[in-house]
Coordinates of C-alpha atoms and ligand atoms in Angstrom, one line a residue:
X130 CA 22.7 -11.9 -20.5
X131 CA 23.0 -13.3 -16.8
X132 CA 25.2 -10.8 -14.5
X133 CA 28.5 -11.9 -13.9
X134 CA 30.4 -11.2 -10.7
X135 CA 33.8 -12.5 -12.3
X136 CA 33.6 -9.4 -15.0
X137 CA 35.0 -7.4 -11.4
X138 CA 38.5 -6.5 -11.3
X139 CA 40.5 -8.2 -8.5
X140 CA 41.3 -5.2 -6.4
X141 CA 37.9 -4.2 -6.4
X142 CA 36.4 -7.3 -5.3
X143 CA 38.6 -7.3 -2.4
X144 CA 37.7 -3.8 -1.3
X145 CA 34.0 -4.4 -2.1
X146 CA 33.7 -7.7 -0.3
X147 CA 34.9 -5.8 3.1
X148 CA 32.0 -3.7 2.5
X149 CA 29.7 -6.6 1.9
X150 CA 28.2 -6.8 6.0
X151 CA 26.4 -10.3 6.2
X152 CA 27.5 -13.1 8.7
X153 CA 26.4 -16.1 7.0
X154 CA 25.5 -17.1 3.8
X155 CA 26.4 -16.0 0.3
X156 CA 28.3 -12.9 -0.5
X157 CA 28.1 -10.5 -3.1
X158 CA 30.7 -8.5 -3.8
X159 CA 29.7 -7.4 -7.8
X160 CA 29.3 -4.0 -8.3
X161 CA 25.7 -3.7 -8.0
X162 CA 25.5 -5.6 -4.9
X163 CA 28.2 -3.2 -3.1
X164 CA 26.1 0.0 -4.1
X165 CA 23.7 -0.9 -2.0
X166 CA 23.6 0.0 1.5
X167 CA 22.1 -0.7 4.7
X168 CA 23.4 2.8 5.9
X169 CA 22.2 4.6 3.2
X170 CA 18.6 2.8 3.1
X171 CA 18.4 3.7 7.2
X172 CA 19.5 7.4 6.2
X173 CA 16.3 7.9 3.4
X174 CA 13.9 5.9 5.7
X175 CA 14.9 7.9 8.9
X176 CA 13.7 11.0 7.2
X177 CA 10.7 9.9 5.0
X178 CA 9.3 8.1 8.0
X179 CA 9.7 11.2 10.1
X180 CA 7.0 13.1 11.8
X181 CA 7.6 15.9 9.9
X182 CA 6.1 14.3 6.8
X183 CA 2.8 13.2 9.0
X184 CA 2.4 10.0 7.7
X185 CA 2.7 10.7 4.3
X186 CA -1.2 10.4 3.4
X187 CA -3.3 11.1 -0.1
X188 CA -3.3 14.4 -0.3
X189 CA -1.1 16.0 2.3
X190 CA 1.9 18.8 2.4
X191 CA 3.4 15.5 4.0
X192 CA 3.2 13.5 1.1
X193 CA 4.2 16.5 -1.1
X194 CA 7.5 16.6 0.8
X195 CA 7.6 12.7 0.1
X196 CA 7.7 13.1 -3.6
X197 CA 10.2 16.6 -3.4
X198 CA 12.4 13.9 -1.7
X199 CA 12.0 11.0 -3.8
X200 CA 12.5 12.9 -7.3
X201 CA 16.0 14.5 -5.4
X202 CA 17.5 11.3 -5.0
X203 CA 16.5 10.3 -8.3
X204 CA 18.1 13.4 -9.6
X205 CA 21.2 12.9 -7.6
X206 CA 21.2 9.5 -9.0
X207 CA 21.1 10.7 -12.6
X208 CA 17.8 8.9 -13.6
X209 CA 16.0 10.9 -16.5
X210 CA 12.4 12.7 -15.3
X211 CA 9.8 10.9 -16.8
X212 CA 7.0 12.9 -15.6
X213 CA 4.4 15.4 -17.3
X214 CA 6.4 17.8 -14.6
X215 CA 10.6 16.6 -14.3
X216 CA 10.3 13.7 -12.0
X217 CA 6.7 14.4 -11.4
X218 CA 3.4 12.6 -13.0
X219 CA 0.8 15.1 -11.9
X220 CA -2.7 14.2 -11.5
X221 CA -5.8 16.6 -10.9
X222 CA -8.4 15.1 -8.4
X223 CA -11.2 16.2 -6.1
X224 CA -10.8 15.6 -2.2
X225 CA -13.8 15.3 -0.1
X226 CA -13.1 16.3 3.3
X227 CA -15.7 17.1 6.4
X228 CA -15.0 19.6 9.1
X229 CA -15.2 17.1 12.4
X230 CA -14.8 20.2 14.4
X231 CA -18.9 20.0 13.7
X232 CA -19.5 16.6 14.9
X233 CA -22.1 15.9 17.9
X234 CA -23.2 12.7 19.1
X235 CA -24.8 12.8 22.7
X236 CA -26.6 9.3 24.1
X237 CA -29.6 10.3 26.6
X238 CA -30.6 7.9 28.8
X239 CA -31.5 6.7 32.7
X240 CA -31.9 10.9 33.1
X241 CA -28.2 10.5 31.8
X242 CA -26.3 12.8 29.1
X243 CA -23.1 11.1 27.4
X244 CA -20.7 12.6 24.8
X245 CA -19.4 10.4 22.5
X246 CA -16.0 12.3 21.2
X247 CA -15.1 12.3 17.8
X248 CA -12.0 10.3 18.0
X249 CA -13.9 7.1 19.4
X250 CA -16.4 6.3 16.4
X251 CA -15.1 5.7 12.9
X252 CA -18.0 6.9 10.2
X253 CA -19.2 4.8 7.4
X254 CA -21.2 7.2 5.6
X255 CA -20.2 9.7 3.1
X256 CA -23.1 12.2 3.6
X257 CA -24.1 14.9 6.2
X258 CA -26.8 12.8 9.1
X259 CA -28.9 15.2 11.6
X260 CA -30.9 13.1 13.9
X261 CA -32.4 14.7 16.7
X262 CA -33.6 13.0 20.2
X263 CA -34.1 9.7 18.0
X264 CA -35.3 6.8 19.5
X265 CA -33.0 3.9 19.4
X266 CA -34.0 -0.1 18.6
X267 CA -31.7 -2.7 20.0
X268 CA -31.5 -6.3 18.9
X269 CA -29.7 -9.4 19.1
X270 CA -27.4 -9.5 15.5
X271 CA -28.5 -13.1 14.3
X272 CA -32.1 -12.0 15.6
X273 CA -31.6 -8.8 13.2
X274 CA -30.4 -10.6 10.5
X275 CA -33.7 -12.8 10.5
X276 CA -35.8 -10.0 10.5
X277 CA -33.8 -7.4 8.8
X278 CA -37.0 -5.2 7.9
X279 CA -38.4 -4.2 11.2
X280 CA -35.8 -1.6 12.2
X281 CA -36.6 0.2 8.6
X282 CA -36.4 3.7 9.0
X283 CA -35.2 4.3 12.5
X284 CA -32.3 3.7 14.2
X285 CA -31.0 0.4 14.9
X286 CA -28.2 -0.4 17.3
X287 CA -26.0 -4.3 16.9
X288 CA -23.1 -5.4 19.0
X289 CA -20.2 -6.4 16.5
X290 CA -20.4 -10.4 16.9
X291 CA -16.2 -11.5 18.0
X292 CA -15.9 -13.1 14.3
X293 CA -15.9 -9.5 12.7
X294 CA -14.8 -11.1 9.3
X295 CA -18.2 -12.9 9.2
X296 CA -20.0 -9.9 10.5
X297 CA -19.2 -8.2 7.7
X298 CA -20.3 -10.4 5.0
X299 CA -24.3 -10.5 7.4
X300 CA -23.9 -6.9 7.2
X301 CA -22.9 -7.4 2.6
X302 CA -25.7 -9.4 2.8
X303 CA -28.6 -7.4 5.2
X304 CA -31.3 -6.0 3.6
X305 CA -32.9 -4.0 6.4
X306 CA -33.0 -0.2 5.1
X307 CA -32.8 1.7 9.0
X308 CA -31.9 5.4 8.9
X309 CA -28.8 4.9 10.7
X310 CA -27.1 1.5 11.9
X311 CA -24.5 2.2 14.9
X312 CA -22.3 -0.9 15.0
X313 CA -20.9 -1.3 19.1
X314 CA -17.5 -2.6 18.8
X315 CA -15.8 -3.2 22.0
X316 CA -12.4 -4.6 20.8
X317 CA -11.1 -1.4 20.3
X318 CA -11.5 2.6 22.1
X319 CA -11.0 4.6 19.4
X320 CA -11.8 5.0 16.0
X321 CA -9.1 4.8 13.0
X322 CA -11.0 5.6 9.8
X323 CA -9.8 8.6 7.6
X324 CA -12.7 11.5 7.4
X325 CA -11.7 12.5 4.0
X326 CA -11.9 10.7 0.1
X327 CA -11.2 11.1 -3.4
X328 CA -14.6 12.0 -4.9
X329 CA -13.9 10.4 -8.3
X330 CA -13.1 7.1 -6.6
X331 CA -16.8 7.1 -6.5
X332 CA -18.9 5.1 -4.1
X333 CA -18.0 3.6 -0.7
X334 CA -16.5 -0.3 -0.9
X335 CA -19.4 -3.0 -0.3
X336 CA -18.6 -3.2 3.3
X337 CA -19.2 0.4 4.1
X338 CA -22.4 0.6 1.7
X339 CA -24.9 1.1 4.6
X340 CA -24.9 4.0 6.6
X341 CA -23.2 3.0 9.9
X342 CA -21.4 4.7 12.9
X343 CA -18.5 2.4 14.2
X344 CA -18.7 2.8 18.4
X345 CA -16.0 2.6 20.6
X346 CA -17.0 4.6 23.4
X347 CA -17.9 1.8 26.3
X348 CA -20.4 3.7 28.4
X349 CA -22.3 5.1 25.5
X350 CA -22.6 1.7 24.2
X351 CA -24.0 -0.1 27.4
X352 CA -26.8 2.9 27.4
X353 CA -27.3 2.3 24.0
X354 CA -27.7 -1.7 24.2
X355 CA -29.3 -1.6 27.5
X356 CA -32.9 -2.2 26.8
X357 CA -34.5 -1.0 29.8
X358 CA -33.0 2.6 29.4
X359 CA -35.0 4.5 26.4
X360 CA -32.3 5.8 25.1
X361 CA -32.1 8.6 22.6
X362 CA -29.7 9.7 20.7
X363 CA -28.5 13.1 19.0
X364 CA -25.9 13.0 16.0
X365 CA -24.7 15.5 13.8
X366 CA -22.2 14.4 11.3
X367 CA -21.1 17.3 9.1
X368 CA -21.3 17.2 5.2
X369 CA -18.2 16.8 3.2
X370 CA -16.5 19.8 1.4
X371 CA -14.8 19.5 -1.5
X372 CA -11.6 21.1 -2.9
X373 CA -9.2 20.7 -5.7
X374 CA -6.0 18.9 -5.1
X375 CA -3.1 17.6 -7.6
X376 CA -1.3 14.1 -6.7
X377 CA 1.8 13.3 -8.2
X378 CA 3.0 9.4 -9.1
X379 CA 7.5 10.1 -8.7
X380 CA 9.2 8.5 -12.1
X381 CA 12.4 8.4 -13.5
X382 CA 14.2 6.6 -16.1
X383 CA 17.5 4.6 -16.7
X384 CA 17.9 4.4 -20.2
X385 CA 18.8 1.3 -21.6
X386 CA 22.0 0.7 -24.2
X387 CA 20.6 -1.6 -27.0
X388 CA 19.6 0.4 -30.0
X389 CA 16.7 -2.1 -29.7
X390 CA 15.4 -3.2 -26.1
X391 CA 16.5 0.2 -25.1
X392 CA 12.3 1.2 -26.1
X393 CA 11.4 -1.6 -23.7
X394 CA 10.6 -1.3 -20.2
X395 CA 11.2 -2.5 -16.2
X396 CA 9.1 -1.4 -13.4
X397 CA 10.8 -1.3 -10.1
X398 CA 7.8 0.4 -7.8
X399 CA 6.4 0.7 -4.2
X400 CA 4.1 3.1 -2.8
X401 CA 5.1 6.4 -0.5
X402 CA 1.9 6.9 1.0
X403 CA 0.6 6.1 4.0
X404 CA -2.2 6.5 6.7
X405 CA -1.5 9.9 7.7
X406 CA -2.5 11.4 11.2
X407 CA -5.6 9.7 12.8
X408 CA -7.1 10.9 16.4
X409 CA -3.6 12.7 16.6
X410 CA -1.0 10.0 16.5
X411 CA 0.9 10.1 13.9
X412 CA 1.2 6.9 11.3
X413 CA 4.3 6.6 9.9
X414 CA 4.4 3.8 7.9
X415 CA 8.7 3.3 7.7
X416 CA 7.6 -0.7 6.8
X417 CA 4.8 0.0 5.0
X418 CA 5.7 1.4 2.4
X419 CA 8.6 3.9 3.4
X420 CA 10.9 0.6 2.8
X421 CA 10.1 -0.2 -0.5
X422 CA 10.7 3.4 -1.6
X423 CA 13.4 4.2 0.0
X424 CA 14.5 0.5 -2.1
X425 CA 13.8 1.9 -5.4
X426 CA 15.8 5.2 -4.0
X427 CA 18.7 3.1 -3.4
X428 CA 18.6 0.5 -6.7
X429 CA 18.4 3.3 -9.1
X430 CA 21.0 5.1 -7.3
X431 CA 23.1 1.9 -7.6
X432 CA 22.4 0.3 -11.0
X433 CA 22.5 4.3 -12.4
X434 CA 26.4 4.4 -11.0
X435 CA 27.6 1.1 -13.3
X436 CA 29.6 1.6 -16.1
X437 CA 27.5 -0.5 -18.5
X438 CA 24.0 0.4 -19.2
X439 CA 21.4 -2.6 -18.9
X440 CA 19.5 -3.4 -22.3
X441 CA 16.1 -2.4 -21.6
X442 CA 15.2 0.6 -20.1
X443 CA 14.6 0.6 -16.3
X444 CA 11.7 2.4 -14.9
X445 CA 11.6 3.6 -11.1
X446 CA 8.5 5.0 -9.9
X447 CA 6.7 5.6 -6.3
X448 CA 3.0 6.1 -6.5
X449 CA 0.3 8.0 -4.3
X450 CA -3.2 6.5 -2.8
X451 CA -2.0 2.6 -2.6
X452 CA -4.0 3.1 0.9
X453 CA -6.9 4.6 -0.8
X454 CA -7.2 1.7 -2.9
X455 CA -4.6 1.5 -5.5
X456 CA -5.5 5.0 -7.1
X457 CA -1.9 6.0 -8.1
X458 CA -1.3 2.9 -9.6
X459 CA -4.5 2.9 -11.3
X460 CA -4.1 5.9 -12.2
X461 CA -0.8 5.1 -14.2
X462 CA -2.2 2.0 -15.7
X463 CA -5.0 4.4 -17.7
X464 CA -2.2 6.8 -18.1
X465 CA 1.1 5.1 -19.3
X466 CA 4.1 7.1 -19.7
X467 CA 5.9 4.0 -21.6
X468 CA 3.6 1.9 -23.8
X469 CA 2.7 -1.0 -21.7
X470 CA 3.0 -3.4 -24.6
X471 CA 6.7 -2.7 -24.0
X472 CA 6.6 -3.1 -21.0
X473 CA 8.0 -6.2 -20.0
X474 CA 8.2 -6.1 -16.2
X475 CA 7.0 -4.7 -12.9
X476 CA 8.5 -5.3 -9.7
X477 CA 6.5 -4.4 -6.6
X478 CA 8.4 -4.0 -3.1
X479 CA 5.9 -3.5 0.0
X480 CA 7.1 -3.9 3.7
X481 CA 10.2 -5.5 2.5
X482 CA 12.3 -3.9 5.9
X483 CA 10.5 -5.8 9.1
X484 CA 12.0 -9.4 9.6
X485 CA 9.6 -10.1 12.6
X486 CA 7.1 -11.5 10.7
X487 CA 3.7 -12.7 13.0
X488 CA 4.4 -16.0 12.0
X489 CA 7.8 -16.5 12.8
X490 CA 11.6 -14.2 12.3
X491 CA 12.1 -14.2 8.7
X492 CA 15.9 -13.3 7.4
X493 CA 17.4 -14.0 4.3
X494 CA 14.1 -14.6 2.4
X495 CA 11.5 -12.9 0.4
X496 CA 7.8 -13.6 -0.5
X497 CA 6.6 -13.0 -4.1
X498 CA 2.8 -12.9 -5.1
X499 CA 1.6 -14.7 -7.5
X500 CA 4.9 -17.0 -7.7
X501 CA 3.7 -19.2 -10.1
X502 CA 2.2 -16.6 -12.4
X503 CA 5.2 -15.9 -14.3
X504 CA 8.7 -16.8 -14.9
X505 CA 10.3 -13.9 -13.1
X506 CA 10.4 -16.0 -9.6
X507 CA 13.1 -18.2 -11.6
X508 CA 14.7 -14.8 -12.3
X509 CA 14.6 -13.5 -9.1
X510 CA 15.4 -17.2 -7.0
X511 CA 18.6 -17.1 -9.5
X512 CA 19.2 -13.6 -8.6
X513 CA 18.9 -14.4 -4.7
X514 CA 21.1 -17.2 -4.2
X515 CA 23.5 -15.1 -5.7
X516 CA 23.2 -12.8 -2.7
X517 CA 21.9 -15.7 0.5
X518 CA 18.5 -14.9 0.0
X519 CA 16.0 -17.3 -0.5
X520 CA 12.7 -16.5 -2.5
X521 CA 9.7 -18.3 -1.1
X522 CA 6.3 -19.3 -2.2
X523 CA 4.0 -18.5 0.9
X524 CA 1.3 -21.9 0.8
X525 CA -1.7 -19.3 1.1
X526 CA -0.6 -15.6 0.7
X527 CA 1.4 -16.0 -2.2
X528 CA -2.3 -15.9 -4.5
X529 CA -4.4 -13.9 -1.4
X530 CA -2.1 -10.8 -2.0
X531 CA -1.7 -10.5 -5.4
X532 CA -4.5 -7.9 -5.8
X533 CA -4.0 -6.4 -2.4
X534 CA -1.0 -4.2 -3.7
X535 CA -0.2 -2.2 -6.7
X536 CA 1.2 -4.7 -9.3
X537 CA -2.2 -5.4 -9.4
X538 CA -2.7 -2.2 -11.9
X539 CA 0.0 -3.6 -14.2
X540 CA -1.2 -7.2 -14.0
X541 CA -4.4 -5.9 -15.2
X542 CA -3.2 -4.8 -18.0
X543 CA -1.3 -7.8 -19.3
X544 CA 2.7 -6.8 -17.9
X545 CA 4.0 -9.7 -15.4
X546 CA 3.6 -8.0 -12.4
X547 CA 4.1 -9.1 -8.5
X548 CA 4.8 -7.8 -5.3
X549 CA 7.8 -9.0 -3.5
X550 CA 7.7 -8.6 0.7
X551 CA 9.5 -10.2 3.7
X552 CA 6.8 -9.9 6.4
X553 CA 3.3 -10.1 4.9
X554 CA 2.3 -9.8 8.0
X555 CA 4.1 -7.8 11.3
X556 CA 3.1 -6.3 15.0
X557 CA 2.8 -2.5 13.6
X558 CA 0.9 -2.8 10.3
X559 CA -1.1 -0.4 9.7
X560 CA -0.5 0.8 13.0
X561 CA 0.7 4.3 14.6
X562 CA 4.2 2.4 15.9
X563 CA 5.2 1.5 12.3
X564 CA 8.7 3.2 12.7
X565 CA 11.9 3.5 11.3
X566 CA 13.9 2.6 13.7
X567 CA 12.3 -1.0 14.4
X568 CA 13.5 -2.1 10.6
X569 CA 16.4 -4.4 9.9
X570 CA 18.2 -2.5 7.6
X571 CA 21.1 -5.2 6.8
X572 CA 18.3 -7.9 5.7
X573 CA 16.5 -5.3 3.6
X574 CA 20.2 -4.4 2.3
X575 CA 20.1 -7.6 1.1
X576 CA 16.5 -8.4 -0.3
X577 CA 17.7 -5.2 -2.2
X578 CA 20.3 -6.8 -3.8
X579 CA 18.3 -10.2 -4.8
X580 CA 16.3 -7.6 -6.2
X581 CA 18.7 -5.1 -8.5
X582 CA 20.4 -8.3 -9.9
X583 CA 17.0 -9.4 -10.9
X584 CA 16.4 -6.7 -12.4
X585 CA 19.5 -6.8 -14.0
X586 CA 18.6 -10.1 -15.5
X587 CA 15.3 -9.2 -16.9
X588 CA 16.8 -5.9 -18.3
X589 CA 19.5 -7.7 -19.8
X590 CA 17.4 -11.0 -21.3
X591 CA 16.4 -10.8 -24.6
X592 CA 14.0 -12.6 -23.9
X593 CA 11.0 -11.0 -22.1
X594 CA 8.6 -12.3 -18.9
X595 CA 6.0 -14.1 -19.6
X596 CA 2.7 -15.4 -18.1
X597 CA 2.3 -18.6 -17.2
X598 CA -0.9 -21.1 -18.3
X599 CA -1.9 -21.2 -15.0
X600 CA -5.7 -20.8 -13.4
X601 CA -5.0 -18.1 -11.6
X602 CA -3.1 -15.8 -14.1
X603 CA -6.0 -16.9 -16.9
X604 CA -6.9 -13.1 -17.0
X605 CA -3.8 -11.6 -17.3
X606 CA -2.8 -14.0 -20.0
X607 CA -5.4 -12.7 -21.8
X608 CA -5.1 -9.3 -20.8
X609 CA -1.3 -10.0 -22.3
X610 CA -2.3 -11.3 -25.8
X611 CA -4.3 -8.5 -26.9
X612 CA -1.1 -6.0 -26.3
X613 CA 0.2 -7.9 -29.2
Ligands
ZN977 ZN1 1.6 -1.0 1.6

């Protein structure tokens, strides 16, 4: 069944539609849409993206504040807890974490002694390094891609080329083994990298395979590269020590009122974890992804208040470690709370509040990845004009970033899955001024909307999403059939 506005009585409509705060375009003024509110959404965000919650990173007391918050609201809303623990899914993990208050790195040369501080050199290696008045050998990087072998064993030293992307994939494909490799990268003076991990996430990514100190510091890194000097160097990197930590994916449930679809399921999720505090400043991450959480806050709270129940069930979860690579997620896909053959859906919100876009203001219109993957961009461009916003297919993003966030972990497992964003790109991401108070609440009031009718629909349709036969979604096609 499609959602119709016209089942509203009269007097409510007029009431509503006062509420309803959007200049131009269409108006909503059904009871779904007017449960949703920019106030309320700037109310959640102005707390979760608070410096009291530190940035909301995998595994911190931050986060765990994060999730105490989320799995309120949901109580207050009247979802059911879907958890192994009420609202909670709680996973045991291992966190690897070294003590940089042990860290040493001290460049000798011209009769010179340099410190190079912690906070300006961002470690690619997992293990404990002691090197000790080792001599350093400097070359050009194209000449040390040539002749990768005759650094082997000692320490080399490259200037970052200014086309880091194709730095990277030299460094994927080098096949020098030095003891150390300190990369000098001058577009930047400090170092962002996180000094901790999730041990059963196993090894590093490809990028960060060889062992490599990113340097910032600028007159450490003209002693380094300056040939003449006979520079040595002295580094102590401390060893990782492990401890036992439990993460916790948030989950509740709307239960659905047909005797039938009511064992079926829709996934409205976002991640609520973020960067966490690097070199002392404090990432808050309102856009990324404090406004897609605080968006599943406010649909459930607004879809749980109708009087009707949708069909289907309606799933609303938040997960932990999207920044770690998608390990919440993941972690839900090998341990399903609903059985994802009936699960028909999954809705992904990331950085859905920030209209300033880096190419261009964008209000009153969405992204979706993967758009032409399956048929729930009909659902959702239906659902949006109902509201005046416009779902677009981003020309190049639209397939980049549909494994960059966490419908990915669905997808893989055959339930049409994308992520829906306004700004895949903005000034702050993954920066330290990511804040709440730079969001526009009334657009994301709005995206919010498209996105609860949609849901509606789906919930409400007998007939389920489905994959499309296109290239692109070959795998999850597949991945689809053998659920049946
Ligand atoms: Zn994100």
């Amino acid at each position: 069944m499609r959602f119709r506005a016209a089942s509203l009585p009269a007097a409510a409509a007029v009431s509503l539609a006062l509420l309803a705060s959007n200049g131009a375009g269409a108006q909503s003024t059904d009871p779904v849409s007017t449960g949703i509110s920019a106030q309320s959404l700037r109310g959640h965000l102005s707390f979760l993206a608070s410096d009291l919650l530190e940035g909301r990173a995998t595994p911190s007391r931050g986060q765990d504040l994060a999730a105490e918050y989320i799995a309120a609201q949901f109580r207050r809303a009247g979802l059911e807890p879907a958890g192994n623990d009420g609202y909670f899914q709680v996973s045991d993990w291992k966190y690897a974490e070294r003590d940089m208050r042990q860290f040493a790195f001290t460049v000798q040369a011209g009769g010179k002694t340099l410190n190079v501080p912690a906070s300006a050199v961002d470690l690619r290696v997992r293990e404990a390094v002691s090197l000790k008045d080792a001599a350093v050998v400097t070359m050009p990087w194209l000449e040390a891609m040539k002749d990768a072998a005759r650094a082997d064993g000692k320490l080399l030293v490259l200037t970052m080329p200014a086309d880091r992307r194709a730095a990277y994939g030299d460094l994927q494909k080098f096949t020098g083994k030095p003891a150390l490799l300190v990369l000098v990268d001058g577009s930047r003076t400090q170092g962002s990298a996180a000094n901790g991990w999730l041990v059963e996430e196993g090894p590093p990514r490809p990028r960060d395979a060889m062992r490599s100190v990113v340097l910032y510091d600028a007159q450490a890194a003209a002693a380094l590269t300056d040939t003449g000097a006979d520079a040595r160097v002295t580094l102590n990197v401390p060893g990782p020590v492990e401890r036992a930590v439990k993460l916790r994916n948030v989950v509740g449930v709307l239960r659905g009122s047909d005797p039938t679809l009511k064992d079926t399921y829709v996934m409205l999720t976002s991640h609520y974890d973020h960067l966490g505090i690097r070199n002392g400043d404090i990432y808050n991450g309102a856009n990324d992804d404090g406004s897609g959480t605080v968006s599943v806050i406010e649909i459930a709270s607004s879809l749980a208040a109708q009087k009707t129940r949708p069909k289907r069930s309606i799933v609303f979860m938040t997960f932990f470690g999207e920044e770690l690579g998608l390990v919440g997620s993941r972690y839900y896909g090998k341990h399903p709370l609903f059985p994802i053959k009936d699960t028909v859906a999954d809705i992904n919100l990331e950085q859905i509040g920030r209209t300033d876009d880096s190419e261009g203001a964008r209000v009153n219109a969405a992204n979706l990845t993967g758009f032409d993957y399956t048929s729930i961009s009909d659902t959702l461009q239906r659902a949006g004009k109902k509201v005046g916003v416009k779902l677009v297919k981003h020309p190049v993003n639209s397939d980049r970033y549909f494994a960059q966030s966490d419908n990915q972990s669905l997808a893989d497992a055959g339930v049409p899955a994308h992520t829906l964003s306004v700004a895949y790109e903005f000034p702050d991401y993954h920066g330290k001024d990511d804040d709440w108070d730079k969001i526009d609440y009334e657009n994301m009031a709005r995206i919010d909307r498209m996105v609860a009718l949609g849901l509606l629909d789906i919930a409400n349709n007998r007939k389920a999403p489905a994959w499309s036969a296109v290239p692109n979604a070959a795998k999850y096609l597949e991945a689809a059939k053998k659920l049946k």
